[in-house]
Coordinates of C-alpha atoms and ligand atoms in Angstrom, one line a residue:
X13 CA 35.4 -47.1 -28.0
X14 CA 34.1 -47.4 -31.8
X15 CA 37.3 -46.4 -33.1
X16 CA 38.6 -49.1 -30.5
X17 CA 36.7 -51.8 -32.0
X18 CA 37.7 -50.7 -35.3
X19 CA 41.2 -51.1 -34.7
X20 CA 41.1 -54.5 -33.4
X21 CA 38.5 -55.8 -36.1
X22 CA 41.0 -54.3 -38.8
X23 CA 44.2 -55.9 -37.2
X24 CA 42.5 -59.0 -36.4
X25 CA 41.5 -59.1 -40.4
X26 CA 45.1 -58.2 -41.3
X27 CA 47.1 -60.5 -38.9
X28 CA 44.6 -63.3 -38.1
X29 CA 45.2 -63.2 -34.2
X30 CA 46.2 -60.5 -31.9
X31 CA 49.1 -62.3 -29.5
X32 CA 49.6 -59.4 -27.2
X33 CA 47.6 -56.4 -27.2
X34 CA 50.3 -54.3 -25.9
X35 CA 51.2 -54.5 -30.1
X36 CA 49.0 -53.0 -31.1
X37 CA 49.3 -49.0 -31.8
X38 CA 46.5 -46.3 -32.6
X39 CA 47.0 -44.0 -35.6
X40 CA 49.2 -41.8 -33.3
X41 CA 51.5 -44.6 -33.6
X42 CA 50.7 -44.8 -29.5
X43 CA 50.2 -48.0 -27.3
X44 CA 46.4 -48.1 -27.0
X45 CA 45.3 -47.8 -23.2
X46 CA 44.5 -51.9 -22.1
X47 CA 41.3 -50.5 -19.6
X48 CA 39.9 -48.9 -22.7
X49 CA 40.7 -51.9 -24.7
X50 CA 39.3 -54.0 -22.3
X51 CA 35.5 -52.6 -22.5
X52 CA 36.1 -52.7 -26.7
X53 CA 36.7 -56.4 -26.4
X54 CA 33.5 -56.9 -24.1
X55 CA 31.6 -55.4 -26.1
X56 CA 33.1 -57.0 -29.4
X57 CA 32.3 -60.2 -27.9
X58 CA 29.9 -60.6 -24.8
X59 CA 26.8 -61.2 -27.2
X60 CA 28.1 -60.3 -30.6
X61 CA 31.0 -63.2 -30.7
X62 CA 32.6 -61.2 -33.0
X63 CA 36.0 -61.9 -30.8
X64 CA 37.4 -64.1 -28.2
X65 CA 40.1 -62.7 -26.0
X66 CA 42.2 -63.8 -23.1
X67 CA 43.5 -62.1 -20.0
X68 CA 48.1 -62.0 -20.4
X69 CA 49.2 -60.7 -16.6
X70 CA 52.4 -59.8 -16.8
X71 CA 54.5 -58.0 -14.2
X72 CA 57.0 -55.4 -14.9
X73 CA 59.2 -53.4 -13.0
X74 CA 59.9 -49.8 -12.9
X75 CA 62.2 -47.4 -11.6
X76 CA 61.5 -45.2 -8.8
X77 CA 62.3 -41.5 -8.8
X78 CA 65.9 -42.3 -7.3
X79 CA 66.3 -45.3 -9.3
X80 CA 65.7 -42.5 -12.1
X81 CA 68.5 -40.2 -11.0
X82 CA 71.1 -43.0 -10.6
X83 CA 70.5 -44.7 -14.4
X84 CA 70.4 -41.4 -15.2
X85 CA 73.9 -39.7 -13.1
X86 CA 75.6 -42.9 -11.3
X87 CA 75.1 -44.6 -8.1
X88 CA 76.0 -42.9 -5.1
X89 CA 78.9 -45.2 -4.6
X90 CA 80.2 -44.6 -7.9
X91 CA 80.0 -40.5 -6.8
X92 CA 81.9 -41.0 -4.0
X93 CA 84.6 -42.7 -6.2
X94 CA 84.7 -40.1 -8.8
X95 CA 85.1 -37.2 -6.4
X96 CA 88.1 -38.7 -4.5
X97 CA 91.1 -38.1 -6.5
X98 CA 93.8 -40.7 -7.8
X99 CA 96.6 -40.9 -5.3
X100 CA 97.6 -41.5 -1.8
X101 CA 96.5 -38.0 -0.7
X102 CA 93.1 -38.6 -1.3
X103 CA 90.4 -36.1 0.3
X104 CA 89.6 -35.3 3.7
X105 CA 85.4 -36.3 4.7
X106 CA 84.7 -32.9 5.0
X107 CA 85.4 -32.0 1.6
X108 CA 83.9 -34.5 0.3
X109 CA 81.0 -33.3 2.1
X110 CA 81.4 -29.5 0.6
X111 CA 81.1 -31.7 -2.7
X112 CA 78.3 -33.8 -2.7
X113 CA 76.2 -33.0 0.1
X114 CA 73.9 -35.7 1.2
X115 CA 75.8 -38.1 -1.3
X116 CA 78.5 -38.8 0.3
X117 CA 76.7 -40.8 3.6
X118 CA 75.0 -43.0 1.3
X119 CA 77.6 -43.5 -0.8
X120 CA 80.4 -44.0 1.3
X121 CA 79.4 -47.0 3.4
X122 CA 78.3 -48.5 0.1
X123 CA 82.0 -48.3 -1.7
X124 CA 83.8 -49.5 1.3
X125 CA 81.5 -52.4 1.4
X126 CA 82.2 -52.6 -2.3
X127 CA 86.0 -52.3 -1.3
X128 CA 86.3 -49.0 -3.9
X129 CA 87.4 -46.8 -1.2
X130 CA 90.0 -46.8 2.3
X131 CA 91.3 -44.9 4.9
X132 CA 94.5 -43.3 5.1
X133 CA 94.6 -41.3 8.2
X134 CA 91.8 -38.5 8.0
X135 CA 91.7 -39.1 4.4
X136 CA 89.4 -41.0 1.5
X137 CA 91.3 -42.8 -0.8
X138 CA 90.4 -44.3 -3.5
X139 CA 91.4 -48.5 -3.2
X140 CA 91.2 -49.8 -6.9
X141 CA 91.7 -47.6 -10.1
X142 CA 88.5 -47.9 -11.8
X143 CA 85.2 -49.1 -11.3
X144 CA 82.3 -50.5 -13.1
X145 CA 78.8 -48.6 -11.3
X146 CA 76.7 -52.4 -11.2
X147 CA 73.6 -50.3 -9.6
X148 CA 73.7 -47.7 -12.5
X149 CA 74.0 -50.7 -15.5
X150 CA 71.6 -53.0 -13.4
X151 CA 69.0 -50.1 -13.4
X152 CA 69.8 -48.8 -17.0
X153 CA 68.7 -52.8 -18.1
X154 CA 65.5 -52.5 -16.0
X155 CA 64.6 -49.4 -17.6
X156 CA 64.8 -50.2 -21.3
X157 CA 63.4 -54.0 -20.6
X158 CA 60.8 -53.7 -17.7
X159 CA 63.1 -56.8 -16.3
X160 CA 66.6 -58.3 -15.0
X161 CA 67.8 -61.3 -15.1
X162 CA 68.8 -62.1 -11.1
X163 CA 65.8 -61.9 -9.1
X164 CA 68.6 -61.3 -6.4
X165 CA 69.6 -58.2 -7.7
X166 CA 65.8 -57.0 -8.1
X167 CA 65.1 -58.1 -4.4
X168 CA 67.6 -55.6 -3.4
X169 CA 67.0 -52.7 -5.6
X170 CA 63.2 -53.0 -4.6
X171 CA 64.9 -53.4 -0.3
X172 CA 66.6 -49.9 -1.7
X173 CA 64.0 -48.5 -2.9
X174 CA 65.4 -48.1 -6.2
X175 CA 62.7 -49.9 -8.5
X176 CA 59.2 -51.3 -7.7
X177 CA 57.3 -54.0 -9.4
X178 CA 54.5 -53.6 -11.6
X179 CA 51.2 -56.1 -12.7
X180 CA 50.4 -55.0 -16.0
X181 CA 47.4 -56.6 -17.8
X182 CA 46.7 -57.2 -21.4
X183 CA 44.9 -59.4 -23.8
X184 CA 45.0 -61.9 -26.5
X185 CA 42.4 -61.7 -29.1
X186 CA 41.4 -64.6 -31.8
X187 CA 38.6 -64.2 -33.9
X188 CA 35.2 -65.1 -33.1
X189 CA 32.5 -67.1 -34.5
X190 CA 30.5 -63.8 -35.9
X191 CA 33.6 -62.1 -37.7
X192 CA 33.2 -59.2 -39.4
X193 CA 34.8 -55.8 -40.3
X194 CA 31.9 -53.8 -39.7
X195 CA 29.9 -53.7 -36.4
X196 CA 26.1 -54.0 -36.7
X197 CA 24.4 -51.1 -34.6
X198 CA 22.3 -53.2 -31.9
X199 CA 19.0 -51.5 -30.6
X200 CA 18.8 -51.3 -26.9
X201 CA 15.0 -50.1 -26.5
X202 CA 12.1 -50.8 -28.7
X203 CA 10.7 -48.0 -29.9
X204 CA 7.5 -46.4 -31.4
X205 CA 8.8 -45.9 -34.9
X206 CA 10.1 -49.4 -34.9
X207 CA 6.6 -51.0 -34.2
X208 CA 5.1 -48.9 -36.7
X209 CA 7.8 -49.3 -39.7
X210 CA 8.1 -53.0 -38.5
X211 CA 11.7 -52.5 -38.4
X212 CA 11.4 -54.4 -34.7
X213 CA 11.2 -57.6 -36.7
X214 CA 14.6 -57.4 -38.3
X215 CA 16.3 -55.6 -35.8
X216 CA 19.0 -56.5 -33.1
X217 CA 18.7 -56.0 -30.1
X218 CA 21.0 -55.6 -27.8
X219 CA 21.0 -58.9 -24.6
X220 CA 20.0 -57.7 -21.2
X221 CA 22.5 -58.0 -18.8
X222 CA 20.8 -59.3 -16.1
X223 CA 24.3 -58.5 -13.7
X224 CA 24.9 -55.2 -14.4
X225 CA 24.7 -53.1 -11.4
X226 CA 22.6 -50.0 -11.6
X227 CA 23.8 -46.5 -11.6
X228 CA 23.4 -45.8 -7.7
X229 CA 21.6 -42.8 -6.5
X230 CA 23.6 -39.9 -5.4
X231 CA 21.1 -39.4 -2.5
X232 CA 17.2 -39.6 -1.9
X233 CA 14.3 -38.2 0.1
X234 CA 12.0 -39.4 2.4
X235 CA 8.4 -39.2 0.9
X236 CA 5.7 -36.9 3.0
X237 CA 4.4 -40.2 4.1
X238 CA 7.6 -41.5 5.4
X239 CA 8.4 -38.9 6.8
X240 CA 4.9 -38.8 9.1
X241 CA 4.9 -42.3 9.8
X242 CA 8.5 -42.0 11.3
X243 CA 7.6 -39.1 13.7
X244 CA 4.4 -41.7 14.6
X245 CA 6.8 -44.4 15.1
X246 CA 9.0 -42.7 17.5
X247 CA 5.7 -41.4 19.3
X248 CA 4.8 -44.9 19.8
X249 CA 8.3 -45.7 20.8
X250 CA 8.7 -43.0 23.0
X251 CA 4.8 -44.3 24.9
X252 CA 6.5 -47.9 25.1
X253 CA 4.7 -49.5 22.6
X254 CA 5.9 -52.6 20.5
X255 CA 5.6 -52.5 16.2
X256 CA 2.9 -55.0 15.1
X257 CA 4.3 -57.8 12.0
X258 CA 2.3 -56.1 9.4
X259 CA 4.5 -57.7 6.4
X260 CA 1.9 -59.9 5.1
X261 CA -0.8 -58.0 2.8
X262 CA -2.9 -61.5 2.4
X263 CA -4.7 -62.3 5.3
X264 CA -7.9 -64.5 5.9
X265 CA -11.7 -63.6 6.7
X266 CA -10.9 -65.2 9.3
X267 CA -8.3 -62.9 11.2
X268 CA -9.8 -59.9 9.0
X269 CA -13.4 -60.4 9.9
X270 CA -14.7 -63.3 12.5
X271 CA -12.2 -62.9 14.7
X272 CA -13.4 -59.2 14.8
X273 CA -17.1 -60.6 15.6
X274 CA -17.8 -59.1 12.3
X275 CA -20.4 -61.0 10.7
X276 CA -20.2 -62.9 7.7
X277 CA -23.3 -61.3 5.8
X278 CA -21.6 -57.7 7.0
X279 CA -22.0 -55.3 4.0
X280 CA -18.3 -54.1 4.3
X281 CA -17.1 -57.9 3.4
X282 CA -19.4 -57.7 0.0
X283 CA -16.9 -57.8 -2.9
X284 CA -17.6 -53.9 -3.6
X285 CA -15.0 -53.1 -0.7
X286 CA -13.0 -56.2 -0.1
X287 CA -10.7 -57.3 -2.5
X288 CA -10.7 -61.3 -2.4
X289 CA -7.8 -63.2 -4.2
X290 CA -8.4 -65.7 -6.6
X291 CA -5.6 -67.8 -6.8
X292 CA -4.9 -69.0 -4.3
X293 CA -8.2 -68.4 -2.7
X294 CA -8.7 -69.8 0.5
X295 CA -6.7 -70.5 3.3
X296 CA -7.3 -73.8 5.8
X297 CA -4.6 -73.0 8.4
X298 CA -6.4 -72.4 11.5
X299 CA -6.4 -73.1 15.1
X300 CA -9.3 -75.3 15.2
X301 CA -10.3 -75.1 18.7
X302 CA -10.8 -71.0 18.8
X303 CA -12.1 -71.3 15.3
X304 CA -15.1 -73.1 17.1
X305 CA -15.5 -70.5 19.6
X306 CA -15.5 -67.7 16.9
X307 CA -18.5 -69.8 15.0
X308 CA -20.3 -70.3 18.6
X309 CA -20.2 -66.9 19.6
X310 CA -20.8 -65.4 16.3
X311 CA -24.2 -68.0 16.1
X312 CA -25.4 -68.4 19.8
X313 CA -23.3 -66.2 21.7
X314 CA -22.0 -66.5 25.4
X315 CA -19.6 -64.6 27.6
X316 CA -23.0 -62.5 27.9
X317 CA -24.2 -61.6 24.3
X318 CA -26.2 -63.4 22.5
X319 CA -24.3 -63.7 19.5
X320 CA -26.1 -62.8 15.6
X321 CA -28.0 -66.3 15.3
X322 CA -27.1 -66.8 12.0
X323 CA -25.3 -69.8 10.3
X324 CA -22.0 -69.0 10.2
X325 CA -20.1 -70.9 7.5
X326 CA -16.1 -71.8 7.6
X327 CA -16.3 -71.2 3.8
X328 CA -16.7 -67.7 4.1
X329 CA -13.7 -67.1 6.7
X330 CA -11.3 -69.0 4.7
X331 CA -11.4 -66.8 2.0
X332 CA -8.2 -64.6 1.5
X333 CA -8.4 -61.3 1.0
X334 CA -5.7 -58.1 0.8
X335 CA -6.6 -56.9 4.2
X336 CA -9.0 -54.0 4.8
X337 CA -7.2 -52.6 8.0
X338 CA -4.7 -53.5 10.6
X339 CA -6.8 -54.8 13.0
X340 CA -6.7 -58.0 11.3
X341 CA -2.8 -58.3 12.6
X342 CA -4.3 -57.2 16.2
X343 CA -6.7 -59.5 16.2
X344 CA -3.8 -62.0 15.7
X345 CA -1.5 -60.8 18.6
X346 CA -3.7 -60.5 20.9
X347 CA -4.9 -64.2 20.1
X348 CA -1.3 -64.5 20.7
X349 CA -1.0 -62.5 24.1
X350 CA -4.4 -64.6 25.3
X351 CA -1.9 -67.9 24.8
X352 CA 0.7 -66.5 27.0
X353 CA 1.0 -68.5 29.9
X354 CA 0.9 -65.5 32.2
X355 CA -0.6 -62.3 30.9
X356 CA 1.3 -59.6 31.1
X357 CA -0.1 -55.5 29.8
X358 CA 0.7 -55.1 26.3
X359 CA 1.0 -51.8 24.0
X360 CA 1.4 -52.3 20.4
X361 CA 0.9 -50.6 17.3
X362 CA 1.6 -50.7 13.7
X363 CA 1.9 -48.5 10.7
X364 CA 1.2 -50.3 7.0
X365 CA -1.0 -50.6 4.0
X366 CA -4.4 -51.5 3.6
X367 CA -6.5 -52.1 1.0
X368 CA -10.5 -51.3 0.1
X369 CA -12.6 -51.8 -2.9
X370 CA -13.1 -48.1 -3.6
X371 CA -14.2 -46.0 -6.3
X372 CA -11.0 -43.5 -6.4
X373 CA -11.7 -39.6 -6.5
X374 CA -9.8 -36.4 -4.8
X375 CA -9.5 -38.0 -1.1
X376 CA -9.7 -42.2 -1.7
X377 CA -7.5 -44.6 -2.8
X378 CA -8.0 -48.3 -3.2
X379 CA -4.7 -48.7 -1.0
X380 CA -3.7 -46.6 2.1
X381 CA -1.5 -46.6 5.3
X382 CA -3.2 -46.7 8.8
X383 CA -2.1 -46.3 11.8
X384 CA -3.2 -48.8 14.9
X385 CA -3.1 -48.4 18.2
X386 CA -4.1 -51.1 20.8
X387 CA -3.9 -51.4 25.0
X388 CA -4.2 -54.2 26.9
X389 CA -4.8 -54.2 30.6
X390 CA -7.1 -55.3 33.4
X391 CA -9.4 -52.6 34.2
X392 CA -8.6 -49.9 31.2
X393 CA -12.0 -48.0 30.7
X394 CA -13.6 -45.4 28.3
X395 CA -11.9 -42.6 30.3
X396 CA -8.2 -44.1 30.1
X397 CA -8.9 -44.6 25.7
X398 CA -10.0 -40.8 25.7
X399 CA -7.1 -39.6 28.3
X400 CA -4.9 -41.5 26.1
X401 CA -5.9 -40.2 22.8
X402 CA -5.9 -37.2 24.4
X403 CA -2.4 -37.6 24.7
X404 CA -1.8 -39.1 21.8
X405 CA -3.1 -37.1 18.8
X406 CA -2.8 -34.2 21.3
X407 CA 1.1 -34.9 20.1
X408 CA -0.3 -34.0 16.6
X409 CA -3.6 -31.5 16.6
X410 CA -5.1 -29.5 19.3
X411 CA -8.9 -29.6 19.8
X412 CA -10.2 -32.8 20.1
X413 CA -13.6 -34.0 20.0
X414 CA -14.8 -37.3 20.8
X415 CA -18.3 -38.8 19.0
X416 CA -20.1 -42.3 19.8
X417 CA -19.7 -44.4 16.9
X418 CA -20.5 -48.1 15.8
X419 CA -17.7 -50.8 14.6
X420 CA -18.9 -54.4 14.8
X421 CA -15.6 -55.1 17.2
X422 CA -15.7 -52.3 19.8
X423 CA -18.3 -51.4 22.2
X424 CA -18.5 -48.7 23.2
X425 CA -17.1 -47.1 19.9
X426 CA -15.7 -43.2 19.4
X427 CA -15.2 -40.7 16.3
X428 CA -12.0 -38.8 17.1
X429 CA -12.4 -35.5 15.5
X430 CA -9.9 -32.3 15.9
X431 CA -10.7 -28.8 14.8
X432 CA -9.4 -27.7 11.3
X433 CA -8.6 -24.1 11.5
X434 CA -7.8 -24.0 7.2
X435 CA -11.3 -25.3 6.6
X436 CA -13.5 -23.9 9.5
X437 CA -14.7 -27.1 10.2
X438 CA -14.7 -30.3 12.2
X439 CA -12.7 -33.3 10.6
X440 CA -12.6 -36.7 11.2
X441 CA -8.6 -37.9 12.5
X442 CA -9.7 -41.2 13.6
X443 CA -12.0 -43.9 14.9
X444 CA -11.7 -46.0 18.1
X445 CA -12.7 -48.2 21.0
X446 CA -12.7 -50.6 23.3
X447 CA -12.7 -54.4 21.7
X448 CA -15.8 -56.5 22.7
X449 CA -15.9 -59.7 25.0
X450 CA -17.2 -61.4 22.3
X451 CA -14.0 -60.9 20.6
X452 CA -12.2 -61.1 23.4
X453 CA -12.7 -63.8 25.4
X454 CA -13.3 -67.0 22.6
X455 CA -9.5 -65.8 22.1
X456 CA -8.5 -67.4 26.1
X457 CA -8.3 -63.2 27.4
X458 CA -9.4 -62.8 31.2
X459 CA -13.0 -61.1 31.5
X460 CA -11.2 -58.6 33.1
X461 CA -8.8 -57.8 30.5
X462 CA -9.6 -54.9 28.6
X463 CA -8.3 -53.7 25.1
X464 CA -8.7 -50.6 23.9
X465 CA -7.7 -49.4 20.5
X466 CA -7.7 -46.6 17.8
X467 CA -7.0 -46.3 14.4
X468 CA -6.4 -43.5 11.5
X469 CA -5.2 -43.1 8.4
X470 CA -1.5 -42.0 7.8
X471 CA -2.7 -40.0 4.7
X472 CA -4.9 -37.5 6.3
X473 CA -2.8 -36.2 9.3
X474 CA -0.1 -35.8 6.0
X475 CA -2.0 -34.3 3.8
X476 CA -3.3 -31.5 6.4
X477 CA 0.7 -31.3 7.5
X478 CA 2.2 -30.4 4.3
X479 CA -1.0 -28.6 2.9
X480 CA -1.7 -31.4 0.0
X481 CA -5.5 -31.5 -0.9
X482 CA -6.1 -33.8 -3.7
X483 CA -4.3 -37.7 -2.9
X484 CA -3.5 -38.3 -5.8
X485 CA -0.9 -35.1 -5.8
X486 CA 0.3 -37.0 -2.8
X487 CA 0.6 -40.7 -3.9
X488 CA 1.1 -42.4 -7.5
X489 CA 2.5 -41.4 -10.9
X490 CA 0.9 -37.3 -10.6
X491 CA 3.5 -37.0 -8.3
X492 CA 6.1 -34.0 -8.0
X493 CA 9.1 -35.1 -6.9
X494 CA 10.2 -32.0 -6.5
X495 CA 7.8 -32.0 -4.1
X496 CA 9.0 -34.7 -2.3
X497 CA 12.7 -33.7 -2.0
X498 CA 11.7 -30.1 -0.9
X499 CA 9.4 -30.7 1.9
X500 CA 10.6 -30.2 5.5
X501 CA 10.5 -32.9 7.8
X502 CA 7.7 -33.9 10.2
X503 CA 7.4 -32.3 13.3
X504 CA 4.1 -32.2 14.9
X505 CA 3.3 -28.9 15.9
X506 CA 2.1 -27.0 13.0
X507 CA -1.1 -29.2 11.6
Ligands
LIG30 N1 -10.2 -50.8 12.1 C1 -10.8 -49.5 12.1 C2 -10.9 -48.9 10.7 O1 -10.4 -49.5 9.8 C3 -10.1 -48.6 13.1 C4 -10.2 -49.1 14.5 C5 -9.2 -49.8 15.1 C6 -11.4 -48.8 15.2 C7 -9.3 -50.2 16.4 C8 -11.5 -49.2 16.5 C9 -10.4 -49.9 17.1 O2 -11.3 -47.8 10.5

């Protein structure tokens, strides 16, 4: 395309204007292909205005294969003529035939329509002493000029088949603004040596193009962690259960704390592992009537607890925050299910990001996925949340143990841990429980509703499946990616 943008430039300088580019002719004396032509005069002018150029459509018509032939041998008609001879004896059809083969069908009805030809007995004669073949000259002038005259007379070679019409596309090209024979080499990426030579300062850079499309990828991978939070989806599918909204990252204290009869002076709301926003950084959309029965129960109690006793202050549960687990969007739904008019058992569960304050070594993050589990029902006890993680991680890992535990939201609370035959050893998988009154019922739920619920982190069931020991081989820029496309896909039965 250089040599492209050469050739224009020069016979721009040496004619003024270009009026059709089909003029122009590369040093081969050839007609320069338009398509190419076409990305030389973007690029001459898009953001260098060194030219201006129009679009000339133009249509054109060409011969067809037959149409070929007949400029090239006569009409079929004109065939037929030639091989009857002069005289009233004529030829009989079947002759002809021997003659000219498939010719003579298509030819013959033609030159009796063209009154050429007549019948005397058996025989072909001819009806006129010469001819003049009006395909063949009418095909010959379409040829050499691309056009004809009649549009009649094109309509009906195109009805035969004979020639076909053409768009053809080509360009106009006036000078632009920025003129110039030589082309000024734009820089597309700033570079290293350019901030240190200062060159940068001078130099021209290529515009963005903010509507090209990018090159799209021939084909992609699921990542490890894809791939294990799809075979937990369709688990959770396949038990009934609905997916959670988890799309919003920014949550409240409120939903990610109080609502959760977490109190406000807990040490896991301290800055050191909750990241609060600053801007903006509070939220005042709440509904104001459970909002008071959150603060009364988390001050004096009720529904059978005595609450903390402290002064719990809204200021604290507006904050925002990037929440610190999914439970904040169960909290939410089940505030929802409580407003239902007529309760009915729910299952749901979600699979998304979370985020926590944490210093970042081999097995942390300060971002990762957990998956949540949570039951509703009248009557669920402590044996249907171990029968069902029995059930469910039993999908995943053999060898489960179950150890009491404390979160400020369930009561009684459970360790889920599973024998890990690699290291010898029991390892954590999970944490669960069964949601407190105090949490449940300043949200409108029945006393006789129960919730039970479980989460764990997506990272460590994936790390154990495909044998990946330090996080950050499994998550941010260390990453393989050969890694990534060769890794088989998740089925649970190997951890
Ligand atoms: N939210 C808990 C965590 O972040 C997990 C959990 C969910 C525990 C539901 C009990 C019930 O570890």
């Amino acid at each position: 395309t250089e040599e492209l943008q050469t050739l224009v430039l020069t016979t721009l300088d040496a004619k003024g204007s270009i009026g059709n580019t089909k003029e122009i002719k590369d040093s081969d004396d050839k007609e320069v292909d338009q398509l190419a032509l076409l990305g030389a005069l973007k690029s001459l002018s898009l953001d260098k205005e060194m030219v201006r150029y129009e679009t000339i459509e133009d249509e054109i018509w060409v011969l067809t294969d037959e149409g070929n032939e007949i400029a090239n041998k006569g009409s079929h008609e004109a065939k037929v003529f030639e091989a009857i001879p002069a005289g009233e004896e004529g030829i009989v059809i079947s002759e002809l035939q021997k003659l000219l083969g498939d010719t003579t069908k298509i030819g013959q009805g033609q030159a009796f329509k063209n009154k050429w030809i007549t019948k005397n007995g058996n025989n072909l004669i001819r009806a006129v002493d010469s001819i003049v073949d009006q395909t063949r000259i009418d095909l010959e002038t379409i040829r050499s000029t691309g056009k004809h005259l009649n549009p009649k007379v094109l309509a009906e070679l195109k009805k035969r088949k004979l020639c076909d019409k053409h768009k053809i596309i080509s360009y106009s090209v006036t000078k632009g603004p920025q003129f110039s024979l030589t082309i000024e080499k734009q820089a597309r990426d700033i570079t290293a040596e350019m901030l240190q030579s200062g060159e940068w300062k001078q130099a021209n850079f290529k515009k963005y193009n903010f509507d090209a499309l990018g090159i799209p990828p021939t084909g992609g991978h699921l990542h490890p962690l894809m791939k294990v939070r799809e075979e937990l989806r369709q688990i959770f599918f396949e038990m009934g259960f609905e997916e959670m909204p988890t799309n919003k990252y920014v949550e409240s204290s409120f939903w990610n704390f109080d609502a959760l009869f977490q109190p406000q002076q807990h040490p896991a709301r301290d800055a050191h592992d909750t990241f609060f926003l600053k801007d903006p950084a509070i939220s005042t959309q709440f509904p104001t009537e459970y909002l008071e029965r959150v603060k009364e129960v988390h001050t004096n109690g009720g529904y059978g607890s005595i609450g903390y006793g402290y002064n719990w202050k809204i200021e604290e549960a507006q904050k925002l925050l990037l929440r610190t687990h999914t439970t904040a969007v169960s909290s939410f739904m089940l505030y929802n299910l409580a407003r239902k008019k007529e309760f009915k058992p729910a299952k749901y569960f979600s699979i998304d990001r979370v985020f926590r304050n944490e210093t970042v070594d081999a097995t942390h993050l300060a971002e990762f996925n957990q998956v949540e589990g949570v039951i509703a029902d009248k009557g669920l006890t402590l044996g249907d949340l171990i029968g069902f993680m029995e059930t469910f991680f039993g999908k995943m890992v053999k060898n489960l143990r179950f150890k009491p535990a404390y979160n400020p939201y369930t009561e009684p609370s459970m360790e889920i841990f599973s024998y890990h035959q690699g290291l010898g050893k029991w390892v954590e998988i999970g944490n669960s429980g069964m949601f407190r009154p105090e949490m449940l019922e300043p949200m409108g739920l029945d006393p006789e509703i129960r919730v039970i619920a479980w989460g764990l982190s997506l990272e460590r069931p994936t790390m154990i499946k495909y044998g990946i020991d330090n996080i950050r081989e499994l998550l941010g820029h260390k990453v393989n990616l050969s890694m990534i496309e060769s890794n088989p896909i998740c089925a649970f039965d190997l951890i």
